[in-house]
Coordinates of C-alpha atoms in Angstrom, one line a residue:
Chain A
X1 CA 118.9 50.2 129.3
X2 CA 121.7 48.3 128.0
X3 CA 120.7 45.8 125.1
X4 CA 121.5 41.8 125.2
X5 CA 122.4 40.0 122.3
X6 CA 120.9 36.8 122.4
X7 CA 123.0 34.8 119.4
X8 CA 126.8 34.5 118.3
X9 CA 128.0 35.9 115.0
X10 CA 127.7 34.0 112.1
X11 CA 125.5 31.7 113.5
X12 CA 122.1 30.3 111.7
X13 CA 119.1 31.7 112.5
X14 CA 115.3 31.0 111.9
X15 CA 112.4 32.8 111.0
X16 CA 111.0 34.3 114.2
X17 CA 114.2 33.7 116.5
X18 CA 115.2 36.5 119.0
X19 CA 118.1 37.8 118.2
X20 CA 119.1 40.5 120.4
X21 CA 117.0 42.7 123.4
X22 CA 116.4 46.4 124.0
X23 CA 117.3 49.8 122.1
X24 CA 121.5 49.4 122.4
X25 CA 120.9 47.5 118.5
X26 CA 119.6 48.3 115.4
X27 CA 117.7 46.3 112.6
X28 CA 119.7 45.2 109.0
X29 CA 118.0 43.5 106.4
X30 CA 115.5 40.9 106.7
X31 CA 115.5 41.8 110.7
X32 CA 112.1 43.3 112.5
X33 CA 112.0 45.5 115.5
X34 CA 109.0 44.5 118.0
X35 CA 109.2 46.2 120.5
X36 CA 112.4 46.2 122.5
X37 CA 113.1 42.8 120.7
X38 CA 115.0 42.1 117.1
X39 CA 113.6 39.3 115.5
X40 CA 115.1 37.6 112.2
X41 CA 112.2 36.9 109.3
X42 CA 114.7 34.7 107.4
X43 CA 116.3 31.5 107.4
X44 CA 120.4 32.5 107.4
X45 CA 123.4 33.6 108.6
X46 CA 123.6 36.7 111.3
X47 CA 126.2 39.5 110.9
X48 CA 127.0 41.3 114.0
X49 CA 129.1 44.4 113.2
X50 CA 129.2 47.1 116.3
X51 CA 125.5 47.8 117.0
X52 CA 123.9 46.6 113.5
X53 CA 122.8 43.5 112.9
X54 CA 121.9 41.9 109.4
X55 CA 120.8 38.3 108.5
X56 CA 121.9 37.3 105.4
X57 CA 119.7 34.6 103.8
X58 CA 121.0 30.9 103.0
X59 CA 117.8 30.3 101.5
X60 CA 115.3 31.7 98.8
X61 CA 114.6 32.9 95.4
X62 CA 116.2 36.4 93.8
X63 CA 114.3 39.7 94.5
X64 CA 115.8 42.7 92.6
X65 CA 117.8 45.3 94.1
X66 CA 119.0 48.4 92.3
X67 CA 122.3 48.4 91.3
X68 CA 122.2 44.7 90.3
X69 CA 124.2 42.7 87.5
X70 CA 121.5 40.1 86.2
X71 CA 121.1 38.0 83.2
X72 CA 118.1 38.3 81.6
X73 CA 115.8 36.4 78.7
X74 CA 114.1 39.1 75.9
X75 CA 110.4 38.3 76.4
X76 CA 108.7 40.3 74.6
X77 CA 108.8 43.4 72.2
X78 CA 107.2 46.6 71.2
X79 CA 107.6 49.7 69.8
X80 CA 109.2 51.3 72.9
X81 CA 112.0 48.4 73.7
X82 CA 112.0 45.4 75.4
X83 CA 110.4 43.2 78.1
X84 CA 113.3 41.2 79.7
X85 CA 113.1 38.2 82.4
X86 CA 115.3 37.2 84.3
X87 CA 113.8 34.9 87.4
X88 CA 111.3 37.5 88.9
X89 CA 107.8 37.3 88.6
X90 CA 107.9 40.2 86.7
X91 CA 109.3 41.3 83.7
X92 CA 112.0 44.2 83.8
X93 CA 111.7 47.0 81.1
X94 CA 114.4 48.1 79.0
X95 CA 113.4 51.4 76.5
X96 CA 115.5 52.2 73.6
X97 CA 116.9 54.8 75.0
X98 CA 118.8 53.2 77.7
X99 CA 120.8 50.7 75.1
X100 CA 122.1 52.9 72.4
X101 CA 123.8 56.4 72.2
X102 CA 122.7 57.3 68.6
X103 CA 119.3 58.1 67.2
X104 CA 117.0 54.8 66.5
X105 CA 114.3 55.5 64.1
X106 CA 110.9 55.2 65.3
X107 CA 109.7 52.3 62.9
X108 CA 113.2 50.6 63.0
X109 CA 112.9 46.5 63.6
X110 CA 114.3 46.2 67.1
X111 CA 114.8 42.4 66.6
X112 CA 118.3 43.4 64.8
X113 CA 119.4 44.4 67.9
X114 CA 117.9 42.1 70.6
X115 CA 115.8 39.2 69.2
X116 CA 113.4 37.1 71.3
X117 CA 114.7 34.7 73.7
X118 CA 118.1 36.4 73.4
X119 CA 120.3 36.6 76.4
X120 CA 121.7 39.9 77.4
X121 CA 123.6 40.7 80.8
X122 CA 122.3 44.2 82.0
X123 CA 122.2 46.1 85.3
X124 CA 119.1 47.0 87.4
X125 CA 118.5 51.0 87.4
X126 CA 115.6 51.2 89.2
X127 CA 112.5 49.9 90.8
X128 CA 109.6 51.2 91.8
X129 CA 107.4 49.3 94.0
X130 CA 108.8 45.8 93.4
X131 CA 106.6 46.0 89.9
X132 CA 108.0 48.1 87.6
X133 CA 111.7 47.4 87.3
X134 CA 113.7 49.4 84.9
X135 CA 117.1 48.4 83.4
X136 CA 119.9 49.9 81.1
X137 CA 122.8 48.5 78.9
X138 CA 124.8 51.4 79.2
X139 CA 127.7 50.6 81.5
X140 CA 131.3 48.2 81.4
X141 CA 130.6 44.5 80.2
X142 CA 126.8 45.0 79.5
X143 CA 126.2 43.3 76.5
X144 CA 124.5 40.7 74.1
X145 CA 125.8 37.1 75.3
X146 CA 127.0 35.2 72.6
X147 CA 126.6 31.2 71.7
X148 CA 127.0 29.6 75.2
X149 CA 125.0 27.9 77.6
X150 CA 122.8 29.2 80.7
X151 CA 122.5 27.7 84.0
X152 CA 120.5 28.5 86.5
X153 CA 121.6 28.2 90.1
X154 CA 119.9 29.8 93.6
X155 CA 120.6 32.7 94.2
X156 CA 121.6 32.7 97.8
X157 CA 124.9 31.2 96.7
X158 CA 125.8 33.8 94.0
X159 CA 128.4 34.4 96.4
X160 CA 130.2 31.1 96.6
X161 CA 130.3 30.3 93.0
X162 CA 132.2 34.3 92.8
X163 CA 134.2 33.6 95.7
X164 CA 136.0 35.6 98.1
X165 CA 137.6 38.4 95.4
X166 CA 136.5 36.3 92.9
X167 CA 138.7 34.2 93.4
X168 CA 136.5 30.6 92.8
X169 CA 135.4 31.7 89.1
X170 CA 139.0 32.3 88.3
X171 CA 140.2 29.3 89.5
X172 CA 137.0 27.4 87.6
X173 CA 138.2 29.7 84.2
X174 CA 141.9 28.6 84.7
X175 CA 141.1 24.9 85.3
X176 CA 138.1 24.6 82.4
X177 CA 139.3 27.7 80.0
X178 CA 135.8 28.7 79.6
X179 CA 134.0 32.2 79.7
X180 CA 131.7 32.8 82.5
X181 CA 129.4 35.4 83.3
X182 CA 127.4 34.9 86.8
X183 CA 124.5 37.2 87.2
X184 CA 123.1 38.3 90.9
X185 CA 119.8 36.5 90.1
X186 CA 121.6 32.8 89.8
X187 CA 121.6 33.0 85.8
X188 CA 125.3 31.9 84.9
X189 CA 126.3 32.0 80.8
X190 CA 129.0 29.8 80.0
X191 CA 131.0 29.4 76.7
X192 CA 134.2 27.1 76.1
X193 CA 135.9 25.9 73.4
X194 CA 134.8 22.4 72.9
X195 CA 131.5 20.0 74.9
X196 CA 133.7 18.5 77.4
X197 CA 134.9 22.0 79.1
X198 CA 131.9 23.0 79.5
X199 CA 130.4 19.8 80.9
X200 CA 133.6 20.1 83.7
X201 CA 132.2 23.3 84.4
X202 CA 128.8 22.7 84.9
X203 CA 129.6 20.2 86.8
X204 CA 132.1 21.9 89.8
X205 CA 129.3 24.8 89.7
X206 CA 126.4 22.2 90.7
X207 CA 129.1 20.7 93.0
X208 CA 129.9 24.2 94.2
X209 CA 126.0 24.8 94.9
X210 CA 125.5 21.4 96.7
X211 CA 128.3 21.6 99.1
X212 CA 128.6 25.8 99.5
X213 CA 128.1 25.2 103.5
X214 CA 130.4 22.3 104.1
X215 CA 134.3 23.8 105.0
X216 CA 137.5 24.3 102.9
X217 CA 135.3 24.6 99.8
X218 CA 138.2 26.3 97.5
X219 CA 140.3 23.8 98.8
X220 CA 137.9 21.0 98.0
X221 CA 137.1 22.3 94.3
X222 CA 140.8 22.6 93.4
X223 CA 141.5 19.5 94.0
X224 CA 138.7 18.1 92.1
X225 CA 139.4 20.4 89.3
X226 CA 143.1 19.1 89.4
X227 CA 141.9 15.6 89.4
X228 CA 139.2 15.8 86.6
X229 CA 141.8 17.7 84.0
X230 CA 144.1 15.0 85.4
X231 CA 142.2 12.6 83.8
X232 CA 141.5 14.6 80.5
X233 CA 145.3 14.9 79.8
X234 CA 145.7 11.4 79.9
X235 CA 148.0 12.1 83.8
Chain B
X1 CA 84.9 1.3 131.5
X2 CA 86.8 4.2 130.3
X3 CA 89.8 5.0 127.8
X4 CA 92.7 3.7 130.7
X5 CA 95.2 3.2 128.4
X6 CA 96.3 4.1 124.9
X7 CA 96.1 1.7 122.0
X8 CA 99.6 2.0 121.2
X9 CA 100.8 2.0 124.8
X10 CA 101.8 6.2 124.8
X11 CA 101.3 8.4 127.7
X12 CA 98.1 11.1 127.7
X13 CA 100.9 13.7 126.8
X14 CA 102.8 11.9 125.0
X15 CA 103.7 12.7 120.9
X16 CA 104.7 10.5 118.0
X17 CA 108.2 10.1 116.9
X18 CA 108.7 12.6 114.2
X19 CA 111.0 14.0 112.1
X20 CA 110.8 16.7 109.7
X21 CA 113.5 17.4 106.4
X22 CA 113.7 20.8 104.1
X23 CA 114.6 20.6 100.1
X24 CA 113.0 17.5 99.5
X25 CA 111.3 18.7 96.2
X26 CA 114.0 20.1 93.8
X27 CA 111.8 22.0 91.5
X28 CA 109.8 24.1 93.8
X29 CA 111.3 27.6 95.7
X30 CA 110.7 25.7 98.8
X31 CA 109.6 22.6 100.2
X32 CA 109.4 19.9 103.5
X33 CA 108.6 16.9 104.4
X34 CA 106.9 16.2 108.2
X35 CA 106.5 13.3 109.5
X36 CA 103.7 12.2 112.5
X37 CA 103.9 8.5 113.8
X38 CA 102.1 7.6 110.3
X39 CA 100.9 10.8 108.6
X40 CA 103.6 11.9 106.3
X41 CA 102.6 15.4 104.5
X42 CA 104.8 17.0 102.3
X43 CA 104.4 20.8 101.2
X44 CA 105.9 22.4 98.1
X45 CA 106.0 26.3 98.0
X46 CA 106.0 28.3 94.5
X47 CA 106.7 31.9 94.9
X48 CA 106.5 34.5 93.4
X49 CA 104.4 33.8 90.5
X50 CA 102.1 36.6 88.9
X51 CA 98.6 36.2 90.3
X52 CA 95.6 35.4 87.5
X53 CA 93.0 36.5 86.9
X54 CA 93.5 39.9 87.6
X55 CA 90.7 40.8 89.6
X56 CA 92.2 38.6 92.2
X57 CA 95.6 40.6 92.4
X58 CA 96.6 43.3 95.5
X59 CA 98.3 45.9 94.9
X60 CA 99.6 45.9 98.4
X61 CA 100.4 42.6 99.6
X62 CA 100.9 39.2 97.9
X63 CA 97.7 36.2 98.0
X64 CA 98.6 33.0 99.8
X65 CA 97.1 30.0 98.4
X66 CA 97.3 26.5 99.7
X67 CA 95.8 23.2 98.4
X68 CA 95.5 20.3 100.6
X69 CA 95.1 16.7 99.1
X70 CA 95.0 13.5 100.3
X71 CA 96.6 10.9 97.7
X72 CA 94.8 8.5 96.4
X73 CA 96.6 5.6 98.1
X74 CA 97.5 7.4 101.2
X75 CA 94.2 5.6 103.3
X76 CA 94.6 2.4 105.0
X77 CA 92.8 0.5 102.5
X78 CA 90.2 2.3 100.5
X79 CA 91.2 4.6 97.7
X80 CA 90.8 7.9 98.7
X81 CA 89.0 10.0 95.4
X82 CA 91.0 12.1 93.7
X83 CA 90.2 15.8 92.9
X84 CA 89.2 18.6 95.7
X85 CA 86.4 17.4 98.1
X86 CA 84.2 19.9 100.5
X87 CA 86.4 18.5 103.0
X88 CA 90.0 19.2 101.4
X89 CA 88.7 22.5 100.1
X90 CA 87.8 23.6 103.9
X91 CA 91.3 22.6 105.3
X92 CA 92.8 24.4 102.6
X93 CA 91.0 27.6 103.8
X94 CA 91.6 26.8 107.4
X95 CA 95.3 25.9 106.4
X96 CA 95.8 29.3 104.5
X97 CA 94.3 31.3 107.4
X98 CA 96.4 29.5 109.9
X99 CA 99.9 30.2 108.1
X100 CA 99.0 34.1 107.1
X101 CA 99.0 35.7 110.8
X102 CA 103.1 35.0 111.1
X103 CA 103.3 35.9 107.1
X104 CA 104.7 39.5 105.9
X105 CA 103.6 39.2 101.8
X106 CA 104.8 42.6 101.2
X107 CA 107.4 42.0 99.3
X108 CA 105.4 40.2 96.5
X109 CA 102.4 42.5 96.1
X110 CA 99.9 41.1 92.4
X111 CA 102.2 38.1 93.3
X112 CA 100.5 34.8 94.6
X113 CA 102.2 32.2 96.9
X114 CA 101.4 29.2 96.0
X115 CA 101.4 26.0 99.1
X116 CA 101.1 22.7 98.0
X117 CA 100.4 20.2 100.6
X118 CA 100.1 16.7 100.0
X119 CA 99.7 13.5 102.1
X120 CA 101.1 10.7 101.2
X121 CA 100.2 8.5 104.1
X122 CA 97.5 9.0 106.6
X123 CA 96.5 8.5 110.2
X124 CA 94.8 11.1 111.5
X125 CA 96.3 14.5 112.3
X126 CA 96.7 15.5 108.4
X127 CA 96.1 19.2 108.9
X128 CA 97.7 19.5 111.6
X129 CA 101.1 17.5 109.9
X130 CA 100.2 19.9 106.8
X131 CA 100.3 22.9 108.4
X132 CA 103.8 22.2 110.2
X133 CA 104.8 20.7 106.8
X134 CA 103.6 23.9 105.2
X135 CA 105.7 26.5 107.9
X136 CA 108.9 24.8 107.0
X137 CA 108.5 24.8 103.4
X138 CA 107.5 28.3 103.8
X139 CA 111.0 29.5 105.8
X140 CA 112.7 26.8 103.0
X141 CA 111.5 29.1 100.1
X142 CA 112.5 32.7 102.4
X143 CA 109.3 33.9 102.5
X144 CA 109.7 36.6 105.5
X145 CA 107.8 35.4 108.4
X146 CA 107.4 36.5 112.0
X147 CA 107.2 32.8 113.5
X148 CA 106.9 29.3 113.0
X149 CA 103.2 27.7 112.9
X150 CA 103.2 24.5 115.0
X151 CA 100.4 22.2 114.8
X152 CA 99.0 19.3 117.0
X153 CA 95.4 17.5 117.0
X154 CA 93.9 16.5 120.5
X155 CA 91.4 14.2 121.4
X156 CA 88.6 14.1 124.2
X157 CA 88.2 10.3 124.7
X158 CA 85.8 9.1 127.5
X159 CA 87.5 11.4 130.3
X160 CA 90.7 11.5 129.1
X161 CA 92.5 14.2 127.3
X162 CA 95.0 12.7 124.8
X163 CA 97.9 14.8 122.6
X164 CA 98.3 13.9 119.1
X165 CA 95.5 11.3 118.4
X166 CA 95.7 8.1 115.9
X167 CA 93.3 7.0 113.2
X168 CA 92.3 4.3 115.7
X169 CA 91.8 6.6 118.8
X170 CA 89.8 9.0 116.3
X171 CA 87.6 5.9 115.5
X172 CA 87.1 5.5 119.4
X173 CA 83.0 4.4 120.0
X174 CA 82.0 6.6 122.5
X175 CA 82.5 9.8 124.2
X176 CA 85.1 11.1 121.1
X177 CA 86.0 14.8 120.4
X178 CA 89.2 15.6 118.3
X179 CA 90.7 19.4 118.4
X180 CA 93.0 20.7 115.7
X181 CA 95.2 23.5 117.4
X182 CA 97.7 25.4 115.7
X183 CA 99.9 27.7 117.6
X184 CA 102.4 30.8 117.3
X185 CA 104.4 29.6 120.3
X186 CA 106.8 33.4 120.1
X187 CA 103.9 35.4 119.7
X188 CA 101.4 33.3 121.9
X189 CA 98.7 33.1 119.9
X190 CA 96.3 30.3 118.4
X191 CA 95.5 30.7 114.5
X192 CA 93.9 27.7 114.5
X193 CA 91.2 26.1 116.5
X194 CA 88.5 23.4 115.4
X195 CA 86.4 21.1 117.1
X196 CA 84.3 18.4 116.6
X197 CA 82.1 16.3 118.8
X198 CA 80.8 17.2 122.1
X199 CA 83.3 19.0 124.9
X200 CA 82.8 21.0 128.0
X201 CA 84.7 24.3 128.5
X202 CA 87.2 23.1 131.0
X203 CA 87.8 20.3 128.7
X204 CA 88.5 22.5 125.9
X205 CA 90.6 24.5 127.9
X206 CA 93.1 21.6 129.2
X207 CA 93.1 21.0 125.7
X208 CA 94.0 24.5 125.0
X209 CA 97.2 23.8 127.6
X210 CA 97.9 20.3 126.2
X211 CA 98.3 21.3 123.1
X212 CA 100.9 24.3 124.0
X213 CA 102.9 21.3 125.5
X214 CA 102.2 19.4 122.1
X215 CA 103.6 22.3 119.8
X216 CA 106.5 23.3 121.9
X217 CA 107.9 19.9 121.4
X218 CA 107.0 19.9 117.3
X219 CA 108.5 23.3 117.1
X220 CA 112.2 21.5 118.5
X221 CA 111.9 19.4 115.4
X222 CA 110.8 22.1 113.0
X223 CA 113.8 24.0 114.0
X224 CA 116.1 20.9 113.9
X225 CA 115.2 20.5 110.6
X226 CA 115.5 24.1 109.6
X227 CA 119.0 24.2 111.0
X228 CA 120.5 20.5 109.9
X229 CA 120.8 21.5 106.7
X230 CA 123.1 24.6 107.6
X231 CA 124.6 22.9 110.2
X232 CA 128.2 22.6 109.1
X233 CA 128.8 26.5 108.7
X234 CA 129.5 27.1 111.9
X235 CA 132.4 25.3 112.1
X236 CA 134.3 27.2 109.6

């Protein structure tokens, strides 16, 4: 039996819609197979590539995957390592063992290293069962953040604020000269050289967030940008 | 005599002008605002939040819980009390097992979800308008669900069968029965159904089919509102 695909690409989809009939297609994320229909469990945007389909969602908090880039908040402390947050109901785990190369002593004061409430950008290793979710700082760029600020955005537009190549959070370091660190879980660390920089930037990333769905976004941001250092330099 | 025509001149099948709009509480995962003639609910979702006490916790699947209120001012007239009633506390159990048949909480297992529903102006109808409010919020904050819940309330009066009663028709002297139904229109199926007054089976059962009417109708709006936000994407 040949299958019927009952939406365009790229189009938005609701939870429950049918999105395609009979064997020929197969289920992607946040898609359900009953019986010979596909149905979508997500508010978002469908992906039709050859025979899979995926919706991706325009909507919802962050759920850790493996392999993630997050920022996280030290919650807690013991013996062992640390409890770090970072937007999930539950805390991720980082042990001692997955920060440092050389010997720690067993009674050494881990605050030294990583004090409470400290920031740190780390990646997601594993997961098991949604509860206990392990991560390590060994890997490029995983560090301590320094003196900066922390925004929290959604995380469905992660990808907007990045850009295609990154190409949006270089043009927002170019226009604002700040540093800027965006984790998969909508945590962004930022860090310029004096208030106002970093007020621009907080700025074009809420306006980024507000107006991700509306066309010509880039377009639209660089000319802000262009306008608001306008103003700064006195043009 | 009998119930000829309706108080505020609308057909027997006829619903009120709604409207429906998602994001309306910044703070929360997800939320929505529905509208029904004069009942306006809106429901707030927060998820996934660690569920305590512990005992209460599955390992398995997450907990839904929903609250229903009625603000104090949202009466015509008298205040309503503040603080959970028998009343609000049975909706809110009625609410809860209406949305969970189209829910799929495995993804947030010792989580709870939490549904805040709150009415901010009332004329009859209030679970039902919660429960539709409630569904959008829930698709707003990308829980994974099967379906939309649609919700309508019916009303037996005299010999007529009327969709989507007001306060005024609910007050009706004699010969009144109102229906709450609330309806999985993709996977046909009812997850709610209460009555109250007297009503024959045949009755019941046009009100059964009335009702399908009813929800088909609200579930255009719900999905309006779901997709105006997004709406400009396509065009890119």
């Amino acid at each position: 039996m040949a299958g019927r695909l009952l939406i365009e690409d790229k189009e938005v989809v609701i939870p429950g819609q049918e999105l395609a009939e009979g064997m020929d297609y197969l289920p992607g994320g946040n898609i359900i197979r009953e019986g010979e229909k596909l149905i979508s469990v997500k508010l978002g945007l469908v992906n039709v590539s050859n025979r899979l389909l995926k919706v991706i969602p325009l909507v919802g908090g962050y759920s850790p995957k493996k392999g993630d880039m997050v920022i996280g908040r030290i919650s807690s402390i013991s013996s062992m390592g640390w409890r770090v947050n970072f937007g999930w109901a539950y805390d991720a785990g980082l042990s001692v063992r997955d920060c440092f190369d050389r010997f720690i002593e067993k009674d050494e004061d881990l605050t030294k290293y990583y004090n409470y409430g400290d920031y740190i950008i780390t990646l997601i290793t594993n997961i098991m069962g949604n509860k206990i979710i392990d991560i390590s700082m060994k890997g490029t760029g995983l560090r301590k953040l320094g003196p900066g600020r922390i925004l929290k955005i959604c995380p469905a537009k992660v990808p907007r604020v990045i850009g295609k190549q990154g190409s949006m959070i270089q043009m927002i370091k170019e226009y604002t000269n700040c540093r800027l660190l965006v984790g998969q879980n909508g945590f962004i660390w930022l860090s310029g050289n004096n208030i106002e920089d970093e007020l621009l930037a907080i700025k074009v990333i809420k306006k980024i967030e507000d107006e991700s769905h509306i066309s010509g976004l880039t377009d639209r941001i660089k000319e802000y940008l262009e306008g608001e250092v306008g103003i700064k330099n006195g043009l | 005599m009998g119930y000829e025509k309706r108080y505020d001149g609308r057909k027997f099948d006829e619903l009120r002008p709604m409207s429906a709009r998602i994001g309306v509480v910044p703070n929360s995962s997800g939320s929505a605002i529905f509208q029904m003639g004069k009942t306006v609910a809106i429901a707030a979702v927060y998820a996934p939040k660690l569920l305590f006490p512990q005992f209460l916790q599955d390992d398995e699947k997450g907990v839904l819980r929903c609250e229903y209120n009625l603000m104090s001012f949202s009466g015509s007239g008298e205040r309503v009390r503040p603080g959970p009633s028998r009343r609000s506390k049975e909706i809110s159990m009625v609410t809860e097992k209406a949305l969970l048949p189209v829910l799929n909480l495995k993804e947030y297992s010792n989580c709870a979800v939490d549904v805040y529903i709150e009415l901010i102006q009332t004329d009859a109808g209030t679970r039902c308008a919660g429960i539709c409010a409630a569904s959008l919020a829930l698709a707003d904050a990308g829980i994974p669900m099967n379906d939309l819940i649609s919700a309508v309330a019916i009303g037996r009066i005299e010999n007529k069968i009327a969709l989507d009663v007001t306060k005024k028709e609910e007050d009706y002297e004699n010969g009144m029965a109102d229906i709450a139904i609330a309806y999985s229109l993709r996977l046909n199926k009812i997850t709610l159904l209460q009555s109250d007054g007297d009503l024959g089976r045949d009755e019941l059962q046009d009100a059964i089919k009335l009702a399908k009417i009813g929800c088909e109708k609200i579930r255009d709006v719900q999905i309006k509102a779901l997709k105006a936000k997004f709406e400009v994407i396509k065009d890119e």
